[in-house]
Amino acid sequence: MPYFDTASAAPLHPVARQALLAALDEGWADPARLYREGRRARLLLDAAREAAAEAVGCRPDELVFTSSGTTAVHAGIAGALSGRRRVGRHLALSAVEHSSVLHSAAAHEAAGGSFTEVPVERSGAVDPAAYAGALRADTALACLQSANHEVGTEQPVAEVAALCAEAGVPLLVDAAQSLGWGPVAGRWSLLTASAHKWGGPAGVGLLAVRKGVRFAPQGPAGERESGRAPGFENLPAIVAAAASLRAVREEAAAEAVRLRALVGRIRSVVAGRVGDVEVVGDPERRLPHLVTFSCLYVDGETLLHELDRHGFSVSSGSSCTSSTLEPSHVLKAMGVLSEGNVRVSLPMGTAEADVDRFLDVLPGLVAEVRERLGAPVSAPPSPAPVASLVVDALGRRCPIPVIELAKVIGEVPVGATVTVLADDEAARLDIPAWCEMREQEYVGEEPAGRGSAYVVRRLS
């Protein structure tokens, strides 16, 4: 069964498995003790730290191991903000950061601080000049991911890092998705990552803090990991994480070329065979293994279930796969279609035959889902035109409001409008995205007695 969701968690690398089993026998003792077993454990921990630091591009004494990537993010943000509290309490971050960064920002704001979200372009990347504009005299910390976890777009980290350094603001980079492919360029100040993203065991994160960065660990003081990650080190998992990071880096150059070609095939074939689909993210400046596309008139959760039934494990940022029915904050910030969203992230070693079979199966499944929902197969015939129409989609969830809009847009003359009444939050994103794809004019949103009224003008 092809597993195409390595952006969530990569399969355990064979080197990680070997190192984990070996360290269970050799690394069980307390590395802080001076007797033989403790010294042996300490040697393993030091070797793992040196290997991880080499991969990150920092000094070993600048890197600590945490219990997860999320913990590393929370500890890194809290420590940097506290260390620079005399400068101010303002935090800058991009609008497409991982939820762990957004949660830290929300907690900071609840504690009396403030933060600014820098918008992104439709590709998902920030404009370095716009990011620089968000930096203030009281900015204590800036955050920017190296590459996006949902659409794969690489961020201009080096450019932003240079602007932050010029402004005297440390930059924290969440490198969870990219570190397995190579080091992060630029003059970053703090960096976080998570081992299960590159094929290491879950439960190991990295936090690197450059020398000279003011940093005050939060919470009760601890003796482990320079006081930045309390608790006994999970030494076997740490050893496996470092060993697998070194191993995947050795394979990364060749695999990146191969997987980039496979992803390129997915991008082109999906756009050509499926129809009414938007492939999102930067087509060039992107991670080699990840592609995301959104299909009009499709229930994302149903499509994922159908793909799973046919043996493909993929994920989605669609609002329809969320218990809150909220669209992905990443897709929302990009202004792209969220309905029928599919994220494919290929693990190293993915067979071309599996990708070909996925591309053979996908168009038929999308067509089946659309048929069940009553989506239009082609442009409906135009009866006698009417001045305007109102579509009542209140109480109906994605992608029904957009389907109903597509059904009737041809019934109004060019220049006339269709107003869609909807109370699904996803409509606020998906109706403008539909207009962009179908070259119709999105007039705007108007208040309604219940939900909102979305006005679309027919242009063709």
Short mmCIF file of C-alpha atoms in Angstrom, two decimals:
data_model
loop_
_atom_site.label_atom_id
_atom_site.label_comp_id
_atom_site.label_asym_id
_atom_site.label_seq_id
_atom_site.Cartn_x
_atom_site.Cartn_y
_atom_site.Cartn_z
CA MET A 1 0.00 0.00 0.00
CA PRO A 2 1.73 3.23 -1.11
CA TYR A 3 2.26 5.65 1.76
CA PHE A 4 2.21 9.22 0.44
CA ASP A 5 2.11 11.24 3.67
CA THR A 6 5.72 11.57 4.72
CA ALA A 7 5.14 15.27 5.49
CA SER A 8 3.16 14.07 8.51
CA ALA A 9 5.57 11.33 9.52
CA ALA A 10 8.24 9.57 7.48
CA PRO A 11 8.64 5.80 7.75
CA LEU A 12 11.38 4.78 10.15
CA HIS A 13 14.67 4.72 8.27
CA PRO A 14 16.54 1.37 8.40
CA VAL A 15 19.56 3.12 9.91
CA ALA A 16 17.34 4.57 12.64
CA ARG A 17 16.04 1.10 13.47
CA GLN A 18 19.55 -0.34 13.70
CA ALA A 19 20.84 2.53 15.82
CA LEU A 20 17.81 2.39 18.10
CA LEU A 21 18.22 -1.31 18.81
CA ALA A 22 21.97 -0.95 19.43
CA ALA A 23 21.48 2.02 21.76
CA LEU A 24 18.90 0.14 23.81
CA ASP A 25 21.74 -2.14 24.90
CA GLU A 26 24.49 0.46 25.19
CA GLY A 27 22.74 3.69 26.09
CA TRP A 28 20.36 2.89 28.94
CA ALA A 29 22.43 4.43 31.76
CA ASP A 30 22.44 8.02 33.03
CA PRO A 31 24.89 10.01 30.84
CA ALA A 32 25.46 12.43 33.75
CA ARG A 33 27.10 9.72 35.89
CA LEU A 34 30.83 9.05 36.06
CA TYR A 35 30.84 5.27 36.27
CA ARG A 36 31.49 3.04 33.28
CA GLU A 37 27.88 2.68 32.05
CA GLY A 38 27.27 6.43 32.44
CA ARG A 39 30.44 7.31 30.54
CA ARG A 40 29.43 4.97 27.73
CA ALA A 41 26.01 6.61 27.54
CA ARG A 42 27.62 10.04 27.56
CA LEU A 43 29.84 9.12 24.62
CA LEU A 44 26.75 8.10 22.64
CA LEU A 45 24.95 11.33 23.52
CA ASP A 46 27.95 13.49 22.60
CA ALA A 47 28.40 11.66 19.29
CA ALA A 48 24.70 12.12 18.47
CA ARG A 49 24.90 15.83 19.29
CA GLU A 50 27.96 16.30 17.09
CA ALA A 51 26.29 14.49 14.17
CA ALA A 52 23.08 16.51 14.51
CA ALA A 53 24.97 19.80 14.87
CA GLU A 54 26.97 19.06 11.73
CA ALA A 55 23.72 18.47 9.81
CA VAL A 56 22.15 21.65 11.19
CA GLY A 57 25.26 23.75 10.65
CA CYS A 58 25.90 24.86 14.22
CA ARG A 59 28.24 24.09 17.11
CA PRO A 60 27.45 21.02 19.24
CA ASP A 61 27.14 23.18 22.36
CA GLU A 62 24.49 25.27 20.59
CA LEU A 63 22.14 22.30 20.09
CA VAL A 64 19.91 20.48 22.55
CA PHE A 65 17.51 17.57 22.16
CA THR A 66 13.87 17.98 23.18
CA SER A 67 10.95 15.60 23.48
CA SER A 68 9.38 16.73 20.16
CA GLY A 69 9.55 19.34 17.44
CA THR A 70 6.57 21.12 18.97
CA THR A 71 8.35 21.27 22.33
CA ALA A 72 11.41 22.70 20.58
CA VAL A 73 9.29 25.43 18.96
CA HIS A 74 7.54 26.34 22.20
CA ALA A 75 10.79 26.35 24.18
CA GLY A 76 12.65 28.30 21.49
CA ILE A 77 10.02 31.02 21.15
CA ALA A 78 9.41 31.38 24.88
CA GLY A 79 13.13 31.45 25.72
CA ALA A 80 14.00 33.99 23.02
CA LEU A 81 11.09 36.28 23.91
CA SER A 82 11.99 36.14 27.58
CA GLY A 83 15.67 36.73 26.90
CA ARG A 84 14.86 39.90 24.96
CA ARG A 85 11.97 41.17 27.08
CA ARG A 86 13.82 44.47 27.68
CA VAL A 87 13.72 45.13 23.93
CA GLY A 88 9.97 44.63 23.75
CA ARG A 89 7.21 42.05 23.58
CA HIS A 90 6.44 42.03 19.88
CA LEU A 91 6.69 38.86 17.78
CA ALA A 92 6.74 38.71 13.96
CA LEU A 93 5.79 35.57 12.05
CA SER A 94 4.44 34.51 8.66
CA ALA A 95 0.75 33.73 8.22
CA VAL A 96 1.55 30.15 7.13
CA GLU A 97 3.64 28.97 10.08
CA HIS A 98 3.03 25.58 11.66
CA SER A 99 0.31 25.51 14.29
CA SER A 100 2.93 25.12 17.03
CA VAL A 101 4.24 28.59 16.18
CA LEU A 102 0.75 30.05 15.99
CA HIS A 103 -0.15 28.54 19.36
CA SER A 104 2.99 30.05 20.89
CA ALA A 105 2.04 33.43 19.42
CA ALA A 106 -1.48 33.16 20.84
CA ALA A 107 -0.11 32.27 24.29
CA HIS A 108 2.30 35.20 24.09
CA GLU A 109 -0.54 37.56 23.24
CA ALA A 110 -2.68 36.19 26.08
CA ALA A 111 0.20 36.97 28.44
CA GLY A 112 0.26 40.62 27.35
CA GLY A 113 2.52 40.49 24.31
CA SER A 114 1.67 41.18 20.68
CA PHE A 115 2.40 39.64 17.31
CA THR A 116 2.14 40.50 13.62
CA GLU A 117 1.35 37.94 10.92
CA VAL A 118 3.11 38.72 7.66
CA PRO A 119 0.88 37.85 4.67
CA VAL A 120 2.08 35.58 1.91
CA GLU A 121 1.76 35.64 -1.86
CA ARG A 122 -0.49 33.20 -3.69
CA SER A 123 2.50 30.84 -3.98
CA GLY A 124 2.69 30.65 -0.19
CA ALA A 125 5.97 32.58 0.12
CA VAL A 126 6.51 35.79 2.04
CA ASP A 127 7.88 38.89 0.37
CA PRO A 128 11.13 39.71 2.23
CA ALA A 129 10.37 43.43 2.00
CA ALA A 130 6.92 42.87 3.54
CA TYR A 131 8.49 40.81 6.29
CA ALA A 132 11.01 43.57 7.00
CA GLY A 133 8.10 45.99 7.23
CA ALA A 134 6.64 43.99 10.10
CA LEU A 135 9.77 44.41 12.22
CA ARG A 136 9.47 47.14 14.84
CA ALA A 137 11.69 48.75 17.45
CA ASP A 138 10.07 46.52 20.09
CA THR A 139 10.27 43.28 18.06
CA ALA A 140 11.92 40.69 20.26
CA LEU A 141 11.78 37.74 17.85
CA ALA A 142 10.88 36.83 14.27
CA CYS A 143 9.77 33.37 13.07
CA LEU A 144 9.84 31.94 9.55
CA GLN A 145 9.57 28.31 8.48
CA SER A 146 12.13 27.05 5.97
CA ALA A 147 9.45 25.33 3.85
CA ASN A 148 5.71 25.01 4.22
CA HIS A 149 4.32 21.79 5.63
CA GLU A 150 1.11 21.86 3.56
CA VAL A 151 2.12 23.08 0.10
CA GLY A 152 5.92 22.63 0.07
CA THR A 153 6.82 26.21 -0.83
CA GLU A 154 10.32 27.15 0.29
CA GLN A 155 10.61 30.48 2.08
CA PRO A 156 13.30 33.09 1.35
CA VAL A 157 14.97 32.42 4.69
CA ALA A 158 18.40 33.76 3.77
CA GLU A 159 16.97 37.09 2.58
CA VAL A 160 14.70 37.46 5.61
CA ALA A 161 17.51 36.44 7.98
CA ALA A 162 19.74 39.17 6.54
CA LEU A 163 16.99 41.77 7.01
CA CYS A 164 16.38 40.59 10.59
CA ALA A 165 20.11 40.76 11.36
CA GLU A 166 20.21 44.29 9.97
CA ALA A 167 17.32 45.21 12.28
CA GLY A 168 18.94 43.45 15.26
CA VAL A 169 16.12 40.90 15.57
CA PRO A 170 16.88 37.19 16.02
CA LEU A 171 15.17 34.84 13.56
CA LEU A 172 13.82 31.43 14.59
CA VAL A 173 13.49 28.98 11.69
CA ASP A 174 11.16 25.99 11.88
CA ALA A 175 13.06 23.53 9.67
CA ALA A 176 10.93 20.47 10.40
CA GLN A 177 10.02 19.81 6.76
CA SER A 178 13.33 20.67 5.12
CA LEU A 179 16.18 19.60 7.40
CA GLY A 180 16.35 16.09 5.98
CA TRP A 181 17.00 17.59 2.54
CA GLY A 182 19.79 19.93 3.55
CA PRO A 183 20.93 22.67 5.95
CA VAL A 184 19.08 25.97 6.21
CA ALA A 185 20.95 28.82 4.55
CA GLY A 186 21.26 32.28 6.01
CA ARG A 187 22.12 33.98 9.29
CA TRP A 188 19.36 32.43 11.38
CA SER A 189 19.57 32.68 15.17
CA LEU A 190 17.46 29.75 16.36
CA LEU A 191 16.35 26.59 14.59
CA THR A 192 13.94 23.78 15.42
CA ALA A 193 13.26 20.41 13.82
CA SER A 194 11.56 17.08 14.46
CA ALA A 195 13.11 13.65 13.91
CA HIS A 196 9.99 11.83 12.72
CA LYS A 197 9.86 14.12 9.68
CA TRP A 198 13.09 12.67 8.24
CA GLY A 199 12.71 9.03 9.25
CA GLY A 200 13.91 9.15 12.83
CA PRO A 201 11.79 7.96 15.76
CA ALA A 202 8.98 10.12 17.09
CA GLY A 203 9.63 11.92 20.35
CA VAL A 204 12.89 13.67 19.44
CA GLY A 205 13.17 17.35 18.55
CA LEU A 206 16.11 19.66 17.97
CA LEU A 207 16.58 23.19 19.26
CA ALA A 208 19.64 25.14 18.17
CA VAL A 209 20.39 28.55 19.71
CA ARG A 210 23.37 30.43 18.29
CA LYS A 211 25.95 31.82 20.66
CA GLY A 212 25.24 35.46 21.41
CA VAL A 213 21.45 35.12 21.20
CA ARG A 214 19.82 36.23 24.43
CA PHE A 215 17.88 33.24 25.69
CA ALA A 216 16.18 32.62 29.04
CA PRO A 217 14.67 29.11 29.40
CA GLN A 218 11.15 29.18 30.80
CA GLY A 219 9.59 26.87 33.36
CA PRO A 220 11.28 25.14 36.27
CA ALA A 221 15.04 24.92 35.97
CA GLY A 222 16.57 21.63 34.86
CA GLU A 223 20.06 20.16 34.80
CA ARG A 224 19.72 18.38 31.45
CA GLU A 225 20.44 19.77 27.99
CA SER A 226 21.87 23.08 29.20
CA GLY A 227 18.69 23.69 31.16
CA ARG A 228 16.70 24.12 27.95
CA ALA A 229 15.02 20.71 27.82
CA PRO A 230 14.20 19.30 31.27
CA GLY A 231 13.91 15.60 31.89
CA PHE A 232 15.99 12.51 31.29
CA GLU A 233 17.23 12.22 27.71
CA ASN A 234 15.65 9.48 25.59
CA LEU A 235 19.11 8.40 24.55
CA PRO A 236 18.25 5.44 22.25
CA ALA A 237 15.81 7.62 20.30
CA ILE A 238 18.29 10.51 20.16
CA VAL A 239 21.03 8.23 18.81
CA ALA A 240 18.60 6.85 16.19
CA ALA A 241 17.49 10.37 15.22
CA ALA A 242 21.04 11.59 14.67
CA ALA A 243 22.08 8.46 12.78
CA SER A 244 19.08 8.62 10.47
CA LEU A 245 19.58 12.35 9.81
CA ARG A 246 23.12 11.64 8.66
CA ALA A 247 21.87 8.73 6.51
CA VAL A 248 19.08 10.63 4.77
CA ARG A 249 21.42 13.51 4.06
CA GLU A 250 23.72 11.12 2.23
CA GLU A 251 20.77 9.99 0.09
CA ALA A 252 19.13 13.39 -0.28
CA ALA A 253 20.87 14.74 -3.39
CA ALA A 254 20.04 11.75 -5.59
CA GLU A 255 16.56 11.24 -4.16
CA ALA A 256 15.70 14.92 -4.49
CA VAL A 257 16.31 14.77 -8.24
CA ARG A 258 14.26 11.60 -8.63
CA LEU A 259 11.36 12.68 -6.42
CA ARG A 260 11.26 16.17 -7.93
CA ALA A 261 10.70 14.53 -11.31
CA LEU A 262 7.90 12.35 -9.90
CA VAL A 263 6.25 15.34 -8.24
CA GLY A 264 6.58 17.27 -11.48
CA ARG A 265 4.74 14.45 -13.22
CA ILE A 266 1.96 14.58 -10.62
CA ARG A 267 1.65 18.35 -11.01
CA SER A 268 1.31 18.19 -14.78
CA VAL A 269 -0.84 15.04 -15.06
CA VAL A 270 -3.31 16.10 -12.37
CA ALA A 271 -3.78 19.48 -14.04
CA GLY A 272 -4.28 17.79 -17.41
CA ARG A 273 -6.47 14.81 -16.50
CA VAL A 274 -8.65 15.90 -13.61
CA GLY A 275 -10.02 19.26 -14.77
CA ASP A 276 -11.23 22.09 -12.55
CA VAL A 277 -8.21 21.59 -10.32
CA GLU A 278 -5.75 24.05 -8.81
CA VAL A 279 -2.20 22.88 -8.09
CA VAL A 280 -1.04 25.14 -5.29
CA GLY A 281 2.37 26.23 -4.02
CA ASP A 282 5.40 27.52 -5.87
CA PRO A 283 6.08 25.32 -8.93
CA GLU A 284 9.85 25.80 -8.73
CA ARG A 285 10.95 26.94 -5.27
CA ARG A 286 9.53 23.96 -3.40
CA LEU A 287 10.42 20.83 -1.51
CA PRO A 288 11.26 17.99 -3.92
CA HIS A 289 8.80 15.45 -2.54
CA LEU A 290 5.58 17.38 -1.85
CA VAL A 291 2.67 18.53 -4.01
CA THR A 292 -0.78 19.81 -3.07
CA PHE A 293 -3.80 20.31 -5.29
CA SER A 294 -7.44 21.24 -4.74
CA CYS A 295 -10.35 19.92 -6.81
CA LEU A 296 -13.46 21.99 -7.40
CA TYR A 297 -16.82 20.47 -6.42
CA VAL A 298 -15.24 17.74 -4.30
CA ASP A 299 -15.72 16.75 -0.68
CA GLY A 300 -12.12 16.36 0.49
CA GLU A 301 -12.85 13.85 3.22
CA THR A 302 -14.75 11.57 0.82
CA LEU A 303 -11.93 11.75 -1.72
CA LEU A 304 -9.34 10.81 0.91
CA HIS A 305 -11.46 7.85 1.99
CA GLU A 306 -11.77 6.70 -1.61
CA LEU A 307 -8.03 6.97 -2.15
CA ASP A 308 -7.45 5.01 1.05
CA ARG A 309 -9.88 2.35 -0.18
CA HIS A 310 -7.75 2.06 -3.31
CA GLY A 311 -4.56 1.72 -1.26
CA PHE A 312 -3.17 5.28 -1.16
CA SER A 313 -2.41 7.10 2.09
CA VAL A 314 -2.57 10.86 1.53
CA SER A 315 -3.62 13.84 3.66
CA SER A 316 -5.50 17.08 3.21
CA GLY A 317 -5.71 20.67 4.37
CA SER A 318 -9.35 20.89 3.38
CA SER A 319 -11.89 22.25 5.82
CA CYS A 320 -13.98 19.17 5.10
CA THR A 321 -11.45 16.98 6.91
CA SER A 322 -11.50 19.08 10.06
CA SER A 323 -13.84 18.60 12.98
CA THR A 324 -14.17 22.38 13.22
CA LEU A 325 -15.05 22.76 9.52
CA GLU A 326 -12.46 25.53 9.36
CA PRO A 327 -10.36 25.79 6.19
CA SER A 328 -6.62 25.34 6.50
CA HIS A 329 -5.00 28.54 7.72
CA VAL A 330 -2.25 28.00 5.13
CA LEU A 331 -4.63 27.73 2.17
CA LYS A 332 -6.66 30.62 3.56
CA ALA A 333 -3.59 32.85 3.82
CA MET A 334 -2.64 31.96 0.23
CA GLY A 335 -6.13 32.73 -1.06
CA VAL A 336 -6.39 29.43 -2.92
CA LEU A 337 -9.13 26.84 -3.17
CA SER A 338 -9.52 24.67 -0.08
CA GLU A 339 -12.24 22.23 -1.12
CA GLY A 340 -11.17 18.82 -2.36
CA ASN A 341 -7.64 19.43 -1.13
CA VAL A 342 -5.08 16.61 -1.41
CA ARG A 343 -1.48 16.69 -0.17
CA VAL A 344 0.89 14.08 -1.59
CA SER A 345 4.32 13.80 0.04
CA LEU A 346 6.49 11.00 -1.25
CA PRO A 347 8.92 9.12 1.00
CA MET A 348 12.41 8.32 -0.17
CA GLY A 349 12.40 5.23 -2.33
CA THR A 350 8.91 5.78 -3.75
CA ALA A 351 8.44 3.60 -6.83
CA GLU A 352 7.50 5.23 -10.12
CA ALA A 353 4.90 2.50 -10.65
CA ASP A 354 3.07 3.56 -7.48
CA VAL A 355 2.92 7.16 -8.69
CA ASP A 356 1.66 6.03 -12.10
CA ARG A 357 -1.08 3.95 -10.50
CA PHE A 358 -2.09 6.90 -8.32
CA LEU A 359 -2.41 9.07 -11.42
CA ASP A 360 -4.47 6.38 -13.13
CA VAL A 361 -6.87 6.04 -10.21
CA LEU A 362 -7.30 9.68 -9.17
CA PRO A 363 -9.30 11.13 -12.11
CA GLY A 364 -11.99 8.47 -11.87
CA LEU A 365 -12.36 8.90 -8.12
CA VAL A 366 -12.70 12.68 -8.45
CA ALA A 367 -15.35 12.18 -11.13
CA GLU A 368 -17.26 9.73 -8.90
CA VAL A 369 -17.26 12.14 -5.94
CA ARG A 370 -18.41 15.00 -8.14
CA GLU A 371 -21.21 12.89 -9.58
CA ARG A 372 -22.47 11.97 -6.12
CA LEU A 373 -22.61 15.64 -5.18
CA GLY A 374 -24.36 16.65 -8.38
CA ALA A 375 -21.53 18.81 -9.62
CA PRO A 376 -21.71 20.15 -13.20
CA VAL A 377 -19.86 18.05 -15.75
CA SER A 378 -19.72 20.86 -18.30
CA ALA A 379 -21.03 24.37 -18.65
CA PRO A 380 -24.84 24.24 -18.38
CA PRO A 381 -26.92 25.54 -21.27
CA SER A 382 -27.99 29.15 -20.98
CA PRO A 383 -31.76 29.65 -20.81
CA ALA A 384 -33.37 33.04 -21.10
CA PRO A 385 -31.10 35.25 -19.01
CA VAL A 386 -32.23 36.80 -15.76
CA ALA A 387 -30.91 39.96 -14.15
CA SER A 388 -29.53 38.27 -11.06
CA LEU A 389 -29.88 35.14 -8.95
CA VAL A 390 -29.71 34.28 -5.29
CA VAL A 391 -28.48 30.82 -4.27
CA ASP A 392 -29.49 29.69 -0.80
CA ALA A 393 -26.75 27.37 0.50
CA LEU A 394 -27.33 28.06 4.19
CA GLY A 395 -26.71 25.04 6.37
CA ARG A 396 -24.80 23.24 3.61
CA ARG A 397 -21.09 22.45 3.90
CA CYS A 398 -18.23 22.48 1.47
CA PRO A 399 -18.17 22.11 -1.44
CA ILE A 400 -21.96 22.44 -1.95
CA PRO A 401 -22.08 26.29 -1.98
CA VAL A 402 -19.53 26.41 -4.80
CA ILE A 403 -21.27 23.61 -6.71
CA GLU A 404 -24.57 25.48 -6.55
CA LEU A 405 -22.85 28.65 -7.76
CA ALA A 406 -21.31 26.80 -10.71
CA LYS A 407 -24.68 25.35 -11.68
CA VAL A 408 -26.39 28.73 -12.07
CA ILE A 409 -23.66 31.13 -13.21
CA GLY A 410 -24.60 30.46 -16.83
CA GLU A 411 -28.22 31.44 -16.18
CA VAL A 412 -27.41 35.12 -15.71
CA PRO A 413 -26.20 37.39 -18.50
CA VAL A 414 -22.64 38.65 -18.64
CA GLY A 415 -22.37 41.54 -16.20
CA ALA A 416 -25.12 40.24 -13.92
CA THR A 417 -24.51 38.78 -10.48
CA VAL A 418 -25.14 35.64 -8.49
CA THR A 419 -25.38 35.99 -4.72
CA VAL A 420 -24.59 32.92 -2.66
CA LEU A 421 -25.97 32.76 0.88
CA ALA A 422 -23.74 30.53 2.99
CA ASP A 423 -22.81 30.06 6.63
CA ASP A 424 -19.87 27.72 6.05
CA GLU A 425 -16.59 29.46 6.88
CA ALA A 426 -14.94 27.73 3.92
CA ALA A 427 -17.16 29.68 1.52
CA ARG A 428 -15.26 32.84 2.42
CA LEU A 429 -12.17 31.27 0.86
CA ASP A 430 -13.54 28.92 -1.77
CA ILE A 431 -15.93 31.26 -3.61
CA PRO A 432 -13.21 33.87 -4.36
CA ALA A 433 -10.85 31.03 -5.33
CA TRP A 434 -13.50 29.61 -7.70
CA CYS A 435 -13.84 33.05 -9.29
CA GLU A 436 -10.08 33.22 -9.81
CA MET A 437 -10.03 29.80 -11.45
CA ARG A 438 -13.12 30.35 -13.63
CA GLU A 439 -12.24 33.96 -14.55
CA GLN A 440 -15.35 35.43 -12.97
CA GLU A 441 -15.41 38.55 -10.79
CA TYR A 442 -15.71 38.22 -7.03
CA VAL A 443 -17.53 41.38 -6.03
CA GLY A 444 -17.28 40.82 -2.31
CA GLU A 445 -18.98 39.69 0.87
CA GLU A 446 -22.03 41.37 2.31
CA PRO A 447 -23.69 40.87 5.70
CA ALA A 448 -26.79 38.70 5.78
CA GLY A 449 -29.35 37.83 8.41
CA ARG A 450 -27.66 34.46 8.77
CA GLY A 451 -24.20 33.71 7.49
CA SER A 452 -22.91 35.90 4.67
CA ALA A 453 -23.86 36.86 1.13
CA TYR A 454 -21.09 36.32 -1.43
CA VAL A 455 -21.59 38.27 -4.65
CA VAL A 456 -20.13 37.05 -7.95
CA ARG A 457 -20.38 38.86 -11.28
CA ARG A 458 -20.38 36.85 -14.48
CA LEU A 459 -17.65 37.96 -16.88
CA SER A 460 -17.86 35.25 -19.52
#
